[in-house]
Short mmCIF file of C-alpha atoms and ligand atoms in Angstrom, two decimals:
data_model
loop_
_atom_site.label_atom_id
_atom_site.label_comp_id
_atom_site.label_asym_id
_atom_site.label_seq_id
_atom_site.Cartn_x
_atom_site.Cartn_y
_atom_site.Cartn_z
CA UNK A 1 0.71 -2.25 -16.82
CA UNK A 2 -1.93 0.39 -16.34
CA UNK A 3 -0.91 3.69 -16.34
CA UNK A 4 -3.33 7.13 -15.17
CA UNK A 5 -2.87 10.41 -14.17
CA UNK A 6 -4.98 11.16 -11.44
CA UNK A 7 -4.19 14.85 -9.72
CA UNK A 8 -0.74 15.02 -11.98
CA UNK A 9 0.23 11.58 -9.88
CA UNK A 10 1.11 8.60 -11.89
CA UNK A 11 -0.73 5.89 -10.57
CA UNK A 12 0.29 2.80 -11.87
CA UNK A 13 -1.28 -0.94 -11.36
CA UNK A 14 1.23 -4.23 -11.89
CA UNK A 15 1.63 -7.32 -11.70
CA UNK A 16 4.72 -8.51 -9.39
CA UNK A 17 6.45 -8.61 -6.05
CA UNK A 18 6.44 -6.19 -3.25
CA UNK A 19 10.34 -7.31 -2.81
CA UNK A 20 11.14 -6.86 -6.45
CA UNK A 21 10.41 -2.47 -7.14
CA UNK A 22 13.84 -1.46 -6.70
CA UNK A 23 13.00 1.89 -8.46
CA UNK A 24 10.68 2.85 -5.99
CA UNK A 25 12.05 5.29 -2.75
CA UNK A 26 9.35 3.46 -0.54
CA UNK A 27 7.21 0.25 -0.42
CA UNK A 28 4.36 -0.45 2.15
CA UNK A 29 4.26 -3.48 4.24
CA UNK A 30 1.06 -5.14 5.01
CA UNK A 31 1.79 -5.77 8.67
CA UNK A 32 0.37 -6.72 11.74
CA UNK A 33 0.59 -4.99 15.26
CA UNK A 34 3.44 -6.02 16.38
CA UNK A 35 5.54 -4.90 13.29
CA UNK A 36 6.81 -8.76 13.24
CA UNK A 37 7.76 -10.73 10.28
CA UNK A 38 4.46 -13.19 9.54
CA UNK A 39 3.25 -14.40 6.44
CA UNK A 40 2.73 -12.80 2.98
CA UNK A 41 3.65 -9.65 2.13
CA UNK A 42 5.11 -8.60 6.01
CA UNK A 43 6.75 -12.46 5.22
CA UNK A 44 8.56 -11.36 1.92
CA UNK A 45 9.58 -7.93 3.14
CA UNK A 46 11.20 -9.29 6.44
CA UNK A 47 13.03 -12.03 4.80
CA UNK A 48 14.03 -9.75 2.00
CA UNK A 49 14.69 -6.99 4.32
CA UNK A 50 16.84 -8.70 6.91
CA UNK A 51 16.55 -8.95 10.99
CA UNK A 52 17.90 -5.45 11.28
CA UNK A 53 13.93 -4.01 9.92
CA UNK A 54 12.20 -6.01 12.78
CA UNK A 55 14.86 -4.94 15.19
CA UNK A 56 13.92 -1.56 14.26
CA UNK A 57 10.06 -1.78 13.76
CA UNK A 58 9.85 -3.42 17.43
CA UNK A 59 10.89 -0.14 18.53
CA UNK A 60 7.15 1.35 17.12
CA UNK A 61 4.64 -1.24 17.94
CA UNK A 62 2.33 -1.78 18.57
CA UNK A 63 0.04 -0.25 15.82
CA UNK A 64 -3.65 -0.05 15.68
CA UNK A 65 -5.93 -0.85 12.37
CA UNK A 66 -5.88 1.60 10.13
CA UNK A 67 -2.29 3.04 11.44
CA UNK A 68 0.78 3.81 9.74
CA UNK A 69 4.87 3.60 10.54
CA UNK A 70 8.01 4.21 9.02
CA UNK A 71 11.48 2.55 9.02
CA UNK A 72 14.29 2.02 6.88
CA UNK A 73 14.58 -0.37 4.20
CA UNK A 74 17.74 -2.46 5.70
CA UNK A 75 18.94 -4.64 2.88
CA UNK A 76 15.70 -3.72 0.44
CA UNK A 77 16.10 -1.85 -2.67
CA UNK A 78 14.27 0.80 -1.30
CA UNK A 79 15.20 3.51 0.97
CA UNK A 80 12.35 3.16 3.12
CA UNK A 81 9.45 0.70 4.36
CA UNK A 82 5.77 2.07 5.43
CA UNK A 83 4.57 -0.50 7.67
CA UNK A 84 0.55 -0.14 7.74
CA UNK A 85 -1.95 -2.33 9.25
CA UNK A 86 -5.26 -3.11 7.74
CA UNK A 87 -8.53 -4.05 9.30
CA UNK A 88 -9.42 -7.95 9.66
CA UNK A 89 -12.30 -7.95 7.64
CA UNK A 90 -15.51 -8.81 9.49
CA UNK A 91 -13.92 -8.08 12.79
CA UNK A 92 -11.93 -4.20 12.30
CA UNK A 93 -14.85 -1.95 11.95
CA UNK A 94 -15.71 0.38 10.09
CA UNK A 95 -13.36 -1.71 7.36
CA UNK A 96 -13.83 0.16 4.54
CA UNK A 97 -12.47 3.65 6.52
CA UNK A 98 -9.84 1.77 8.27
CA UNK A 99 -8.30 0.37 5.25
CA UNK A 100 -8.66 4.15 3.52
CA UNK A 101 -6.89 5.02 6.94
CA UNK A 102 -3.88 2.90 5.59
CA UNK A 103 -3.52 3.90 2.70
CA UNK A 104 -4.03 7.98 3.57
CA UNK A 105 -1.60 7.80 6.76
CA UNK A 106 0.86 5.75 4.82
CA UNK A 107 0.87 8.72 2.12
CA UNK A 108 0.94 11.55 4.38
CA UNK A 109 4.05 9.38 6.23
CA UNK A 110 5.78 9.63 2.03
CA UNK A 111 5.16 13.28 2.63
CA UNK A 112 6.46 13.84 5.54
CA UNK A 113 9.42 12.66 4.38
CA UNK A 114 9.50 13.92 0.89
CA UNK A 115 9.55 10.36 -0.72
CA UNK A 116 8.91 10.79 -4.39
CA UNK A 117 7.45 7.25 -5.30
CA UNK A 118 5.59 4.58 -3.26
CA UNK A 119 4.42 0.87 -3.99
CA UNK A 120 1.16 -0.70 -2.18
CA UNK A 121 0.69 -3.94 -1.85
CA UNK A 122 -3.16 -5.04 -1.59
CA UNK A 123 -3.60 -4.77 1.81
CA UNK A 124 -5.86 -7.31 3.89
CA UNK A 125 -6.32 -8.74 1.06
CA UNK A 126 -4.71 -12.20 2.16
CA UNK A 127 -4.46 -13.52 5.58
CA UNK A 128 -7.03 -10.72 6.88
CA UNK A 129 -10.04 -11.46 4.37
CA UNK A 130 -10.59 -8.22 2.96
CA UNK A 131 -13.27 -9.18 -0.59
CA UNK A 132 -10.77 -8.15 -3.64
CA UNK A 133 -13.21 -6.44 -5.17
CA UNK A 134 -14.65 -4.18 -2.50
CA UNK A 135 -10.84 -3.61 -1.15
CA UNK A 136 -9.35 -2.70 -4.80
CA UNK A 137 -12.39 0.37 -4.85
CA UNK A 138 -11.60 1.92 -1.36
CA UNK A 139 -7.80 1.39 -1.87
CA UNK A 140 -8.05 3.36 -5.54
CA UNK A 141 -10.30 5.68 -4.05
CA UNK A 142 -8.09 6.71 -1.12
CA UNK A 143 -5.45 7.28 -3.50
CA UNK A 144 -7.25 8.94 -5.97
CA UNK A 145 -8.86 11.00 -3.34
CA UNK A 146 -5.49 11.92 -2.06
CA UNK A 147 -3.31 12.66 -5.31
CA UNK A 148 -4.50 16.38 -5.51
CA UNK A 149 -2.63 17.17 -1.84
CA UNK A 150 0.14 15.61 -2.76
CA UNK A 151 3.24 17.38 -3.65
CA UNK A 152 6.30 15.03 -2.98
CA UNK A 153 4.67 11.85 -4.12
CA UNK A 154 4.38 11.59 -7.82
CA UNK A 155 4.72 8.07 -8.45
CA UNK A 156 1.71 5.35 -6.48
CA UNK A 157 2.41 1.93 -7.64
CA UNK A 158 0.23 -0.88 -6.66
CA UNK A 159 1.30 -4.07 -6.98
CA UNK A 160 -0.36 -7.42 -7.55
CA UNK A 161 1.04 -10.65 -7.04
CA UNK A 162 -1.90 -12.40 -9.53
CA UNK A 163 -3.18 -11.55 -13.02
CA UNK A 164 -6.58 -11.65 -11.96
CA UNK A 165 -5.79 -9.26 -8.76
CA UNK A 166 -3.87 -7.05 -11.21
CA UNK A 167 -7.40 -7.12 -13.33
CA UNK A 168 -9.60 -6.56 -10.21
CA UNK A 169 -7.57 -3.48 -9.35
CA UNK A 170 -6.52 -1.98 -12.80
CA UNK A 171 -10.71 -1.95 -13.18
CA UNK A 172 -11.40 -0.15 -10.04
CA UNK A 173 -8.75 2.61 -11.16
CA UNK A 174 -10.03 2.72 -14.76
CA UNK A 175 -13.88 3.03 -13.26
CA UNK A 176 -12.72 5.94 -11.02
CA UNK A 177 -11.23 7.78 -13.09
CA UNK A 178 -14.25 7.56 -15.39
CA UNK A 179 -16.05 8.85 -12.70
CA UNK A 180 -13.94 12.09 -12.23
CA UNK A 181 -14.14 12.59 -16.26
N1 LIG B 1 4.20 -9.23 -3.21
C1 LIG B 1 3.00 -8.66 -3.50
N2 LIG B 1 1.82 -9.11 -3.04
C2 LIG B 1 1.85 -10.19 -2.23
C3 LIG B 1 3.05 -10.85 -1.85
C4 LIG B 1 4.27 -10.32 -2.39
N3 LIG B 1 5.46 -10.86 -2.12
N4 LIG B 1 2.75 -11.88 -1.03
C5 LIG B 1 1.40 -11.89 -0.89
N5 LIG B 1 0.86 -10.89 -1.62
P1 LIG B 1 -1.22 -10.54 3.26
P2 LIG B 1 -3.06 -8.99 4.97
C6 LIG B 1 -0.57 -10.48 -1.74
O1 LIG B 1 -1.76 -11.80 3.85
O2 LIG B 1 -4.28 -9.62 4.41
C7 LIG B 1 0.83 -11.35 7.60
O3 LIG B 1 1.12 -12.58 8.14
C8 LIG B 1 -1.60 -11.50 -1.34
O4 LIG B 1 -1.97 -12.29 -2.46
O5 LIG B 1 0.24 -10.39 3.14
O6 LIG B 1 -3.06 -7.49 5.20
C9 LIG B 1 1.03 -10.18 8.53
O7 LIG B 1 2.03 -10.47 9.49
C10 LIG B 1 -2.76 -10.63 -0.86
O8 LIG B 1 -3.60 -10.27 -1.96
O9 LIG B 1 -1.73 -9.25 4.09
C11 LIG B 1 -0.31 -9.98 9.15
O10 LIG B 1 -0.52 -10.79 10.28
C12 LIG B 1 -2.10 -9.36 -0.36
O11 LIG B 1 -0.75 -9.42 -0.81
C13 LIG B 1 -1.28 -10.42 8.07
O12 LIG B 1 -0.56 -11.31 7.25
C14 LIG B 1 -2.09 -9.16 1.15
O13 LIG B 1 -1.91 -10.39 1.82
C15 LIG B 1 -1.73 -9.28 7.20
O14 LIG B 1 -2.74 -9.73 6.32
#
């Protein structure tokens, strides 16, 4: 686990499940625009979440790329679920600002509601195509970007279901904040 400070907010990179941060007030769901279950992360979260979160996520869509909503967490650890869709890489354009658009709107949605801690899966990273590489720098650099404005969030987790992804992203965080030194 990778640990940094970046504008007093603990930004944190592991390896794990997006279903399995039950000490986290909010986790984002990498969705699509109709808010329905899919595969994936969306996949995990629904099943893990129950029928009641799509029941109540039907009731936002659709969403555009870049776009952020919020719902409970239904029978999830956490109190709430940020549902944010990412850009299909290649097709979404520009890719790089929409997926910075996900991350910032999904943080200004914590805000909003005074949630304290968030987890991020890497989003359009699977079924959408987004490189790992070139996603893991705008994602960090959203965040990063961000973490000064903050005042509710303290805690941005991002987490990686492989030990290389955990690798790819825990270097893009280590070369920003090298860059800010
Ligand atoms: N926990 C953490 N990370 C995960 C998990 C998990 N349980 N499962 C997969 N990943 P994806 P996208 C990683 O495809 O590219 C859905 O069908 C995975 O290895 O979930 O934004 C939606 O309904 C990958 O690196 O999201 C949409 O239609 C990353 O999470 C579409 O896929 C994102 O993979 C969204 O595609």
């Amino acid at each position: 686990m990778e640990r940094e400070f970046a504008g007093g907010v603990r930004v944190e990179v592991v390896r794990g499940d997006i279903t399995d941060q039950e000490d986290v007030e909010a986790i984002v769901n990498a969705a699509n625009a109709g808010l329905t279950s899919g595969g994936g992360v969306a996949g995990a979260i629904h099943a893990a979440a129950g029928p009641g979160l799509a029941e109540e996520a039907r009731l936002l869509a659709p969403i555009e790329p870049g776009e952020a909503v919020i719902t409970g967490g239904h029978d999830l650890p956490n109190r709430y679920v940020i549902h944010a869709l990412g850009p299909v890489y290649g097709q979404d354009r520009p890719e790089a600002e929409l997926l910075a658009d996900c991350y910032r709107n999904s943080l200004a949605l914590a805000e909003e509601r005074g949630i304290s801690s968030v987890t991020f899966p890497a989003i359009s990273t699977g079924v959408f195509g987004y490189p790992k590489r070139e996603a893991a720098g705008v994602a960090l650099r959203a965040v990063t970007e961000e973490a000064e404005k903050l005042r509710s969030v303290r805690l941005v987790r991002f987490v990686l279901f492989g030990e290389e992804d955990r690798k790819v992203y825990e270097d893009a965080l280590a070369r920003l904040l090298g860059e800010r030194e």
